[in-house]
Short mmCIF file of C-alpha atoms in Angstrom, two decimals:
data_model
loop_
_atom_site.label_atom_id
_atom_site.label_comp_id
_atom_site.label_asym_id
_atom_site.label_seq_id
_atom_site.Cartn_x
_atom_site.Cartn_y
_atom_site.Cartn_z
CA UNK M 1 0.00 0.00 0.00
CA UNK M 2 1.71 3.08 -0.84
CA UNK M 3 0.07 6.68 0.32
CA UNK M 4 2.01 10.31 -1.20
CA UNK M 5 1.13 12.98 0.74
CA UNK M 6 1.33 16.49 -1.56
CA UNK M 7 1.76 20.25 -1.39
CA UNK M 8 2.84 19.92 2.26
CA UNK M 9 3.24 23.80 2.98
CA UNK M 10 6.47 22.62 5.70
CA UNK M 11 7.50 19.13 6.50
CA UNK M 12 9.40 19.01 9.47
CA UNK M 13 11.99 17.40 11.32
CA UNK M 14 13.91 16.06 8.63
CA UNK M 15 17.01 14.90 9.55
CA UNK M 16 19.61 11.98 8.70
CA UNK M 17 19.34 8.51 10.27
CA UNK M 18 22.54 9.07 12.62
CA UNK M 19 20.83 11.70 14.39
CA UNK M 20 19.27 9.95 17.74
CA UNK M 21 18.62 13.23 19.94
CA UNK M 22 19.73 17.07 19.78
CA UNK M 23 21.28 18.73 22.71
CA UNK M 24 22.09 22.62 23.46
CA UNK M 25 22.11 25.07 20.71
CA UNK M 26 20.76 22.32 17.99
CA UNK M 27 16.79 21.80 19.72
CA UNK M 28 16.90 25.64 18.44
CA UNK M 29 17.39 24.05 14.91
CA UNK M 30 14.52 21.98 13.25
CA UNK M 31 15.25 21.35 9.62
CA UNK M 32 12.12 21.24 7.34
CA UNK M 33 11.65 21.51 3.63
CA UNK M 34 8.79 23.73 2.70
CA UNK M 35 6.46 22.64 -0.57
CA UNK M 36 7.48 18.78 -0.01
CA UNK M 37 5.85 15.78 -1.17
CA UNK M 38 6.13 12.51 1.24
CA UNK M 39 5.59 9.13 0.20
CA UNK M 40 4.46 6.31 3.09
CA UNK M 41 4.93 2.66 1.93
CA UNK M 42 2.99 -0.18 4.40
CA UNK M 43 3.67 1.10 7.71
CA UNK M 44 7.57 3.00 6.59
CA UNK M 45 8.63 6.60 5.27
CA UNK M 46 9.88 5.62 1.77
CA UNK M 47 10.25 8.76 0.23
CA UNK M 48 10.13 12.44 0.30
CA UNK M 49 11.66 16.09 -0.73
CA UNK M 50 10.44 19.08 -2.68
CA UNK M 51 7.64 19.04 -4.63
CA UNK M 52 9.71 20.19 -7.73
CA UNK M 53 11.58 16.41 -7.50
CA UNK M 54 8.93 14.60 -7.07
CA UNK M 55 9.49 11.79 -9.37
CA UNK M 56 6.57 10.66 -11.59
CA UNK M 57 6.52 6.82 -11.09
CA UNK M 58 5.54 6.87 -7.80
CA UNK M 59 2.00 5.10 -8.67
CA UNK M 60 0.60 5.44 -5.08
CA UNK M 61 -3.16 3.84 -4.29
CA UNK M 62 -4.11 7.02 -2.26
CA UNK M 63 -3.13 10.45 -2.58
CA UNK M 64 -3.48 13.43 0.31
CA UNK M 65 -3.70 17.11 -0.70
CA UNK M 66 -1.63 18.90 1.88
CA UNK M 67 -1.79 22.21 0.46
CA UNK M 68 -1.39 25.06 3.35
CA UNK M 69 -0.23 22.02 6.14
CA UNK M 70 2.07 21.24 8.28
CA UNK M 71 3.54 17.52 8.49
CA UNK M 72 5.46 16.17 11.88
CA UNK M 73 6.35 13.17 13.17
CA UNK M 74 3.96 12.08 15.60
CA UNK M 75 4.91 12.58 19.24
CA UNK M 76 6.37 10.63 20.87
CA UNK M 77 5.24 10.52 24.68
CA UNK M 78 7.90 8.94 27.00
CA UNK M 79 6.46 9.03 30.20
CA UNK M 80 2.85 8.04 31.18
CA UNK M 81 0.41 5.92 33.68
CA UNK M 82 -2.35 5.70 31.63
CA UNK M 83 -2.91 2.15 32.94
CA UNK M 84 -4.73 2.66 35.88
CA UNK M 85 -8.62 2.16 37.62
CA UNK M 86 -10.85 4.90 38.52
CA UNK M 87 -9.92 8.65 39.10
CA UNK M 88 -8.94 11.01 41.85
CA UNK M 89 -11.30 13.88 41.20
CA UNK M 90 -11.69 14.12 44.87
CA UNK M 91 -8.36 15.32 45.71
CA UNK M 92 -8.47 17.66 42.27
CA UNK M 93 -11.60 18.68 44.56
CA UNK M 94 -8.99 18.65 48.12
CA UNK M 95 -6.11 20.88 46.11
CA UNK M 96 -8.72 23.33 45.19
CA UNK M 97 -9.22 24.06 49.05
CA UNK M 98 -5.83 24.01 50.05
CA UNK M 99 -4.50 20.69 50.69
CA UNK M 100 -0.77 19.89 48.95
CA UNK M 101 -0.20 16.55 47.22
CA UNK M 102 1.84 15.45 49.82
CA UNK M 103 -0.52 15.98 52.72
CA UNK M 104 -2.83 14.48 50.36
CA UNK M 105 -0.96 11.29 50.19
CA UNK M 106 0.00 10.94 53.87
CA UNK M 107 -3.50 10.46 54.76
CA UNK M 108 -3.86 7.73 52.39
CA UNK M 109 -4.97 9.72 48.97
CA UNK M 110 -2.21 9.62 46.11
CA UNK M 111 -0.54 6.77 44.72
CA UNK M 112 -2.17 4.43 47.72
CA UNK M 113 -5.60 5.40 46.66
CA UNK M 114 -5.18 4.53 42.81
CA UNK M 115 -3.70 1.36 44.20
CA UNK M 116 -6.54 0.47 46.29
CA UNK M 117 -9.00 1.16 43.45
CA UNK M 118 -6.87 -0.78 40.98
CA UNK M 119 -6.40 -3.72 43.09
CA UNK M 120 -10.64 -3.81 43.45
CA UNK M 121 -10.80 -3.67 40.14
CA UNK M 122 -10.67 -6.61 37.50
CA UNK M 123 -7.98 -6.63 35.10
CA UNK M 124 -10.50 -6.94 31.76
CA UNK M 125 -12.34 -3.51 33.65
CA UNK M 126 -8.81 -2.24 33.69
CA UNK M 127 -8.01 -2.81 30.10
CA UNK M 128 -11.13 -0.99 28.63
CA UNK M 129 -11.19 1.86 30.88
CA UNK M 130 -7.34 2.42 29.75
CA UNK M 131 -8.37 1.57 26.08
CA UNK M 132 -10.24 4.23 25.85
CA UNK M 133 -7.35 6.65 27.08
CA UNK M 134 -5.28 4.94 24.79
CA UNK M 135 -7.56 5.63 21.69
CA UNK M 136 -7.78 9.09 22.99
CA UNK M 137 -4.04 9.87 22.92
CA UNK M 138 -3.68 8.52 19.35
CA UNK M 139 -6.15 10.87 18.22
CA UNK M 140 -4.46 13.79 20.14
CA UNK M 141 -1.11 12.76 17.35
CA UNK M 142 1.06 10.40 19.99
CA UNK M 143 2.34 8.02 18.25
CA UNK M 144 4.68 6.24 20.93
CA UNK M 145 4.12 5.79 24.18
CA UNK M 146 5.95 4.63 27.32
CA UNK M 147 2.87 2.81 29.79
CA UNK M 148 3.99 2.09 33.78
CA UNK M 149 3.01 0.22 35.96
CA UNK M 150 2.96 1.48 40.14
CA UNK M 151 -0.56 1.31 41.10
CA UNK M 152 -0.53 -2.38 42.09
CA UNK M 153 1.95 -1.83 44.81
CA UNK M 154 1.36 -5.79 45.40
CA UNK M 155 2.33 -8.85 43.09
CA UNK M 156 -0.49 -9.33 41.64
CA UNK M 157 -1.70 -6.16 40.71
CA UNK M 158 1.76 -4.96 39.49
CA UNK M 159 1.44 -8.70 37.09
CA UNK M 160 -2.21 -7.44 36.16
CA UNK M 161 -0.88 -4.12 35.09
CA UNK M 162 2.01 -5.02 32.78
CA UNK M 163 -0.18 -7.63 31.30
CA UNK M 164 -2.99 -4.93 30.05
CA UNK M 165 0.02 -2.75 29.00
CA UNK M 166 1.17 -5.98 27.08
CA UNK M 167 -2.33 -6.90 25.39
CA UNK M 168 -2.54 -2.93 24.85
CA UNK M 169 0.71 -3.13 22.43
CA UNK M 170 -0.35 -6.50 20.79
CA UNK M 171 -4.21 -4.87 20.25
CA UNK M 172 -2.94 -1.01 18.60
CA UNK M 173 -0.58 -0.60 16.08
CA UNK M 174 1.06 2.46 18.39
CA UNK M 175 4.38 1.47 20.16
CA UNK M 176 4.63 0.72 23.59
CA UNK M 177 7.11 0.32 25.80
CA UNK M 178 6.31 -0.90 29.12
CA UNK M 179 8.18 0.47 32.39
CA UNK M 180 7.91 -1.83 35.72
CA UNK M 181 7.03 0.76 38.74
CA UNK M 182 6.59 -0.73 42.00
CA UNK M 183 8.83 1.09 43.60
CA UNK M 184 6.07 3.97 42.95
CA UNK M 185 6.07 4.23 46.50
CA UNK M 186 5.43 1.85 49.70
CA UNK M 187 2.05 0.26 50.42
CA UNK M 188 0.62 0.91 53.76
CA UNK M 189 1.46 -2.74 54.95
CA UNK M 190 4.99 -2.37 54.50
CA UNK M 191 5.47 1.80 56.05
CA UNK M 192 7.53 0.18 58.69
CA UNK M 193 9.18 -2.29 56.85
CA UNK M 194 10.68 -0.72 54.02
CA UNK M 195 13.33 -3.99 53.22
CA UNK M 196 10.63 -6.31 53.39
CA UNK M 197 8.89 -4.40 49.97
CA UNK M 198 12.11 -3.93 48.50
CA UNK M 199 12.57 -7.92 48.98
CA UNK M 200 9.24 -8.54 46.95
CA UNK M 201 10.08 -6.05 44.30
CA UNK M 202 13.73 -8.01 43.96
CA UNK M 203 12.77 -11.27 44.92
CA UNK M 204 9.35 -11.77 43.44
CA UNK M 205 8.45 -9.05 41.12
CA UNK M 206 11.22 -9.02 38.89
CA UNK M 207 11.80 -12.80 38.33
CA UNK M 208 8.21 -13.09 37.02
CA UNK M 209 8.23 -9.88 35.25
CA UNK M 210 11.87 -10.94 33.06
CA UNK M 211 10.62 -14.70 33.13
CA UNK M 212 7.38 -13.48 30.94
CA UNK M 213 8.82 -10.46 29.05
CA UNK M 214 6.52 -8.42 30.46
CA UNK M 215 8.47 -4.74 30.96
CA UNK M 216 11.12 -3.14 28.69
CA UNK M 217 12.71 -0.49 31.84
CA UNK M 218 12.58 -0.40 35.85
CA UNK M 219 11.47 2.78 37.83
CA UNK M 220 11.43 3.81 40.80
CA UNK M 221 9.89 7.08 42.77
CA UNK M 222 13.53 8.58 44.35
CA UNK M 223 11.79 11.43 46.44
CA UNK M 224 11.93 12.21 49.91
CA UNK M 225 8.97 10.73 51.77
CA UNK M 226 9.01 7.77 49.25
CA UNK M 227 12.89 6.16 48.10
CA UNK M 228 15.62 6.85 49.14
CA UNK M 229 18.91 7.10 46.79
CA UNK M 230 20.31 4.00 48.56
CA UNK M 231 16.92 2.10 48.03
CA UNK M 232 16.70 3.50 44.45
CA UNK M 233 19.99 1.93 43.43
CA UNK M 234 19.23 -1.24 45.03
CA UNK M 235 16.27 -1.43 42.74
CA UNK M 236 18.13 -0.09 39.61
CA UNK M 237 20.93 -2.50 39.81
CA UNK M 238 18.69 -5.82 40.28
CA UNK M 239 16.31 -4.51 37.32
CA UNK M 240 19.77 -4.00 35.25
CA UNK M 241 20.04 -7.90 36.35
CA UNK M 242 17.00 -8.68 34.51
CA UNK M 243 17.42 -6.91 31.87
CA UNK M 244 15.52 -3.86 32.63
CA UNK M 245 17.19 -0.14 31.69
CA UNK M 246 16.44 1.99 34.31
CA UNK M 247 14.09 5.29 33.56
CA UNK M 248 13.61 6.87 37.30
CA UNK M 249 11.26 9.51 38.64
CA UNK M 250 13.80 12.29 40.40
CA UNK M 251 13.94 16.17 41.77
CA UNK M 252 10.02 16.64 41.40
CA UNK M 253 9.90 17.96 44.70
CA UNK M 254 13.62 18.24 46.54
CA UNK M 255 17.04 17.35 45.09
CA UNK M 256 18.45 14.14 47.28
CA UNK M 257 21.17 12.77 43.93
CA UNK M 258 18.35 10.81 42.21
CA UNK M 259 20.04 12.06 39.25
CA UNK M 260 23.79 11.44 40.06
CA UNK M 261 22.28 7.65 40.94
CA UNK M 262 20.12 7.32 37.87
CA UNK M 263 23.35 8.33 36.20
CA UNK M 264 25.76 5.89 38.07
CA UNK M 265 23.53 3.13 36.68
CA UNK M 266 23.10 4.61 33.17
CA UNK M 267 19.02 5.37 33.41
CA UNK M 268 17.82 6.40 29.60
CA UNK M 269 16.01 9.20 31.14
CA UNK M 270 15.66 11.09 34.11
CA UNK M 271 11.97 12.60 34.55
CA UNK M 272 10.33 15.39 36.40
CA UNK M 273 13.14 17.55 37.61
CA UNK M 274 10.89 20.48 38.69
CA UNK M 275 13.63 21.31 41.02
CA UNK M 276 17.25 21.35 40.06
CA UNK M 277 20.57 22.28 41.13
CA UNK M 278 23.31 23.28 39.35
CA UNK M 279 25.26 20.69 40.19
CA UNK M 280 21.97 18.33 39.15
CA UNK M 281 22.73 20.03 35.89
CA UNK M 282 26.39 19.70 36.02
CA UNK M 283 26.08 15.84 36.81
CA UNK M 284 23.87 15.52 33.48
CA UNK M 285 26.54 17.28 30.91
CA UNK M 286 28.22 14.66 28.50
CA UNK M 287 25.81 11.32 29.48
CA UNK M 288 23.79 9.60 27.28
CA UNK M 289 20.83 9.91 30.13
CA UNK M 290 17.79 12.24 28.50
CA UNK M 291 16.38 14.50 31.13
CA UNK M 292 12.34 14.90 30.89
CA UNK M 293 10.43 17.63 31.93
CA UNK M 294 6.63 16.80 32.33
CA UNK M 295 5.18 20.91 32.20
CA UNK M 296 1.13 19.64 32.41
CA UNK M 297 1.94 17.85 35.88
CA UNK M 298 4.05 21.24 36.98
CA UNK M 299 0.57 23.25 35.62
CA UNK M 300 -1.72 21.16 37.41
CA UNK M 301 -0.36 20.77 40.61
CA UNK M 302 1.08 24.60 40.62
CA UNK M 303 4.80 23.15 41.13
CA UNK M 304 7.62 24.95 39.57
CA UNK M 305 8.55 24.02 36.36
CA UNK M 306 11.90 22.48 35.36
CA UNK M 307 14.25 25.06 33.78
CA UNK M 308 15.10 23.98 30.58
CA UNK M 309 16.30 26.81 29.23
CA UNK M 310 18.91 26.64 31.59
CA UNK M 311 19.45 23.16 30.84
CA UNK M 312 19.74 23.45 27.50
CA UNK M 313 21.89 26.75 27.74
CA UNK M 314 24.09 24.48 29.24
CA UNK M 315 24.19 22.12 26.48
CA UNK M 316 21.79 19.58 27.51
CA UNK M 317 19.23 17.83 25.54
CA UNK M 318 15.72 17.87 26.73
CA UNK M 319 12.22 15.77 26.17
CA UNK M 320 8.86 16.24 26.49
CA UNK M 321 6.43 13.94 28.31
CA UNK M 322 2.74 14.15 29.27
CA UNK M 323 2.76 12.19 32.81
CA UNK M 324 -0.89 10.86 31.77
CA UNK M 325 -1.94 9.93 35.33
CA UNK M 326 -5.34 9.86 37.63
CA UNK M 327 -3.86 11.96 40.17
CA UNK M 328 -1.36 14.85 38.83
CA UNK M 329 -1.61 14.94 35.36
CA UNK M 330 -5.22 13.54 33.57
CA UNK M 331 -4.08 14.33 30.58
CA UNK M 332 -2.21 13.26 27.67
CA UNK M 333 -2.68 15.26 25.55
CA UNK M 334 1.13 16.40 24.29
CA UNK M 335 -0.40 19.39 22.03
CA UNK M 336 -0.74 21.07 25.43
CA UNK M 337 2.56 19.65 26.57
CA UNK M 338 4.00 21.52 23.78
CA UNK M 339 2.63 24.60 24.25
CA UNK M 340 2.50 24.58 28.11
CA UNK M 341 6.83 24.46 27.53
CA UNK M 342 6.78 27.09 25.07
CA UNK M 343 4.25 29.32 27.17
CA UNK M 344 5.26 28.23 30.88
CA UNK M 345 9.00 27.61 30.17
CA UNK M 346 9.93 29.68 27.74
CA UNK M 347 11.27 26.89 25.39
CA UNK M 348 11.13 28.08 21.62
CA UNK M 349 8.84 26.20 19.15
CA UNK M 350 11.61 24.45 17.93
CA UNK M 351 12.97 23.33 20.99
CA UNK M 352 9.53 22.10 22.17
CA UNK M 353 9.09 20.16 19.34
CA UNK M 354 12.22 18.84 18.75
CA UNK M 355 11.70 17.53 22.71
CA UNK M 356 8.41 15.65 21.91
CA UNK M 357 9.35 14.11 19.01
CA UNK M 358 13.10 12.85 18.46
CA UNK M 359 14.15 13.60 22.27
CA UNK M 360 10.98 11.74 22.99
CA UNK M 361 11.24 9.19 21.23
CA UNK M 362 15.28 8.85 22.66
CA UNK M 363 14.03 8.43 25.77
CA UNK M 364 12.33 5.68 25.27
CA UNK M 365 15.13 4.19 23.48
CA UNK M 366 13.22 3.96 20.02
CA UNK M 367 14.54 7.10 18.13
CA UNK M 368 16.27 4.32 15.18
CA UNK M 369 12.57 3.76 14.34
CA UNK M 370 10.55 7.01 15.66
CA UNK M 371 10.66 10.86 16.16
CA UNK M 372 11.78 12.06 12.70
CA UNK M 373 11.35 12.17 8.84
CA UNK M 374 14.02 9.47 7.58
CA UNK M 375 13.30 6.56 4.98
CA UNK M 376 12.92 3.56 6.80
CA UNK M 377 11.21 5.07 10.16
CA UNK M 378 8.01 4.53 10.90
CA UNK M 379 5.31 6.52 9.32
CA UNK M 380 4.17 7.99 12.32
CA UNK M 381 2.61 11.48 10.84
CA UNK M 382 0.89 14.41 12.27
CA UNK M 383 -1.07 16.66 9.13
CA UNK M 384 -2.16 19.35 10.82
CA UNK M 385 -5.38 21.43 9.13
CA UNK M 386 -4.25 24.73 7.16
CA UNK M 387 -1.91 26.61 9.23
CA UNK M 388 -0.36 30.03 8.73
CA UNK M 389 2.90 28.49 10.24
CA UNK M 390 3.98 26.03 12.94
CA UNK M 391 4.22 28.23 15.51
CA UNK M 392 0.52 28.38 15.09
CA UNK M 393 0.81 24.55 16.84
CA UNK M 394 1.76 26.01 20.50
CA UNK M 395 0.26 29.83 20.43
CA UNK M 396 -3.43 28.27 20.05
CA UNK M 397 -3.26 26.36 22.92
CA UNK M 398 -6.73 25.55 23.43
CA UNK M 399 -7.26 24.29 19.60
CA UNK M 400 -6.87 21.31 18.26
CA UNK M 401 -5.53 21.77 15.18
CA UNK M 402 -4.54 18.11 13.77
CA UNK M 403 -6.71 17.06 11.11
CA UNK M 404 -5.25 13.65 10.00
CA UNK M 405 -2.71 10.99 12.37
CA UNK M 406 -0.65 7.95 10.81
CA UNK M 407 0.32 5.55 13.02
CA UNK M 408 2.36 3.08 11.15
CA UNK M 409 1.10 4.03 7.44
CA UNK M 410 -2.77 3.76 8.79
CA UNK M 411 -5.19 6.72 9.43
CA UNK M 412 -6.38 6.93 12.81
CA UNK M 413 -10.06 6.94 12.88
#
């Protein structure tokens, strides 16, 4: 099946094959050719370049009209808990009249309370109400996604978790990767025996989890009031064991050296970092470890935001993540991601998208396949509907202005 896409106004994000991430001064640099033609072949990028060379055998079955759009890679979302039961509107509900997220937690809400509701809650229930997110994202132009687990806080409903993420990738053609979480922080049965959790995560957990292929990376929450850095590379290194690349949750609310451990252990990412130091920042220079700001979790909880145009004036890369979750984030929608960084942290256009598309796709280890226009990746597309230029995509915040998403060389409905 071959589909040629025409009269694109500006394809971007074209880059060569060697080109896994951009750090610095390059996410200020995204390389597009304007008036380009694209051709998709089964699920692949097989061709593109100006209109003016496009060649005349090219004999596709379907042909798209993109005069006065913009084409993208689709995003490519690297950090989400869309797997999960119920919600937490209550606590939206609790913020509003003055209680923080972590008083919230301590007296049982949080990451406890989607636990409890998830381990009530069947794992075919489980699957449709995160289907149904799922769909949603896909429609919203995210065309990769990382899934965690971390509201099962107990063997079996960390198992039922992974295996809905799993049936999720085998059921959509949108790539998953699937991140094992229980170390998302300790269940209530364990508060005073913090070894004894850590010895099911190690002992248990992960033997079952590498024995049926069920997760791709281990997490863990390193945070005071939840793991400490000693407990967080206890858990990285026996995940490494398995075969699981750590991706760890650090600096969302104090810096302890989350980042120095995730770095010790070689962690693909590093996510939240709302609050950094400079010597968080100096740690990060010259790794291969992606740091990922999630900006809708910093807007909805009225946290700072991480400062990434310090980071990157410091010659780090950055990505872009939505942090789809019931309690600080229920959303995933990374058109707002986008423009929340360009609004909110004063990241240019460029620099946003560059972070939700190859950055993203980085830090979930997939940017060979994902997160730009090469032949041979994916044809994951965004067409957006006529727009007067692409910084049109993150000044109308409130619009949705995507009118067509490949995932794969297939429309989504």
């Amino acid at each position: 099946m071959k589909t040629l896409i025409i009269n694109i106004k500006e394809l971007l994000q074209v880059r060569d094959a060697s080109v896994l991430k951009v750090s610095g001064a390059e996410m200020a640099e995204l390389p597009s050719i304007k008036n380009a033609f694209l051709l998709i072949e089964n699920d692949l990028i097989a061709d593109f370049g100006s209109m003016d060379d496009l060649p005349e055998d090219k004999n596709p079955e379907k042909c798209i009209d993109a005069d006065g759009k913009i084409v993208l890679p689709s995003w490519c979302d690297s950090h989400t808990h869309i797997v999960y039961a119920g919600n937490r509107e209550q606590e939206f509900v609790d913020r509003i009249n003055g209680l923080s997220y972590e008083e919230i937690a301590n007296r049982g809400g949080g990451i406890l309370n989607s636990a409890k509701i998830l381990n009530e809650t069947s794992e075919e229930e489980i699957y449709n109400q995160s289907k149904v997110r799922l769909e949603e994202i896909m429609r919203l132009g995210t065309g990769a996604v990382e899934i965690k687990s971390g509201y099962g806080l107990t063997f079996e409903g960390e198992l039922k978790m992974l295996r809905v993420i799993k049936r999720l990738s085998k059921e959509y053609p949108i790539t998953i990767k699937a991140t094992f979480l229980g170390a998302h922080a300790f269940p209530l049965e364990y508060k005073k025996n913090r070894k004894g959790y850590i010895n099911l995560i190690i002992n248990k957990m992960l033997p079952e989890i590498a024995q049926n292929n069920l997760a791709d990376f281990i997490d863990v929450f390193c945070e005071t009031g939840y793991f400490t850095v000693t407990e967080t590379e206890q858990i990285m290194e026996a995940g490494i064991l398995f075969g699981l690349q750590p991706k760890i949750h650090v600096n969302q609310f104090n810096s302890i050296g989350g980042i120095q451990a995730g770095i010790k252990f070689n962690a693909l990412s590093v996510d939240h970092l709302e609050v950094m130091k400079s010597e968080d920042i100096e740690a990060l220079k010259n790794t291969e470890t992606m740091p990922v700001a999630l900006p809708s979790c910093s807007y909805f909880l009225g946290i700072p935001y991480t400062p990434a145009c310090e980071m990157i004036a410091n010659g780090l890369p950055i990505a872009l993540a939505s942090d789809f979750n019931p309690g600080s984030t229920p959303s995933g929608n990374m058109n707002f991601v986008v423009s929340t960084a360009c609004i909110k942290m004063k990241m240019t256009p460029e620099e946003a998208i560059n972070a939700a598309t190859i950055n993203g796709a980085y830090a979930m280890g997939i940017s060979e396949t994902h997160g730009s226009i090469c032949i041979g990746k994916k044809a994951n597309l965004i067409i957006t509907k006529p727009l007067s230029s692409y910084y049109q995509l993150p000044y109308a915040f409130g619009s949705n202005l995507i009118e067509t998403v490949f995932i794969e060389g297939e429309v989504i409905a």
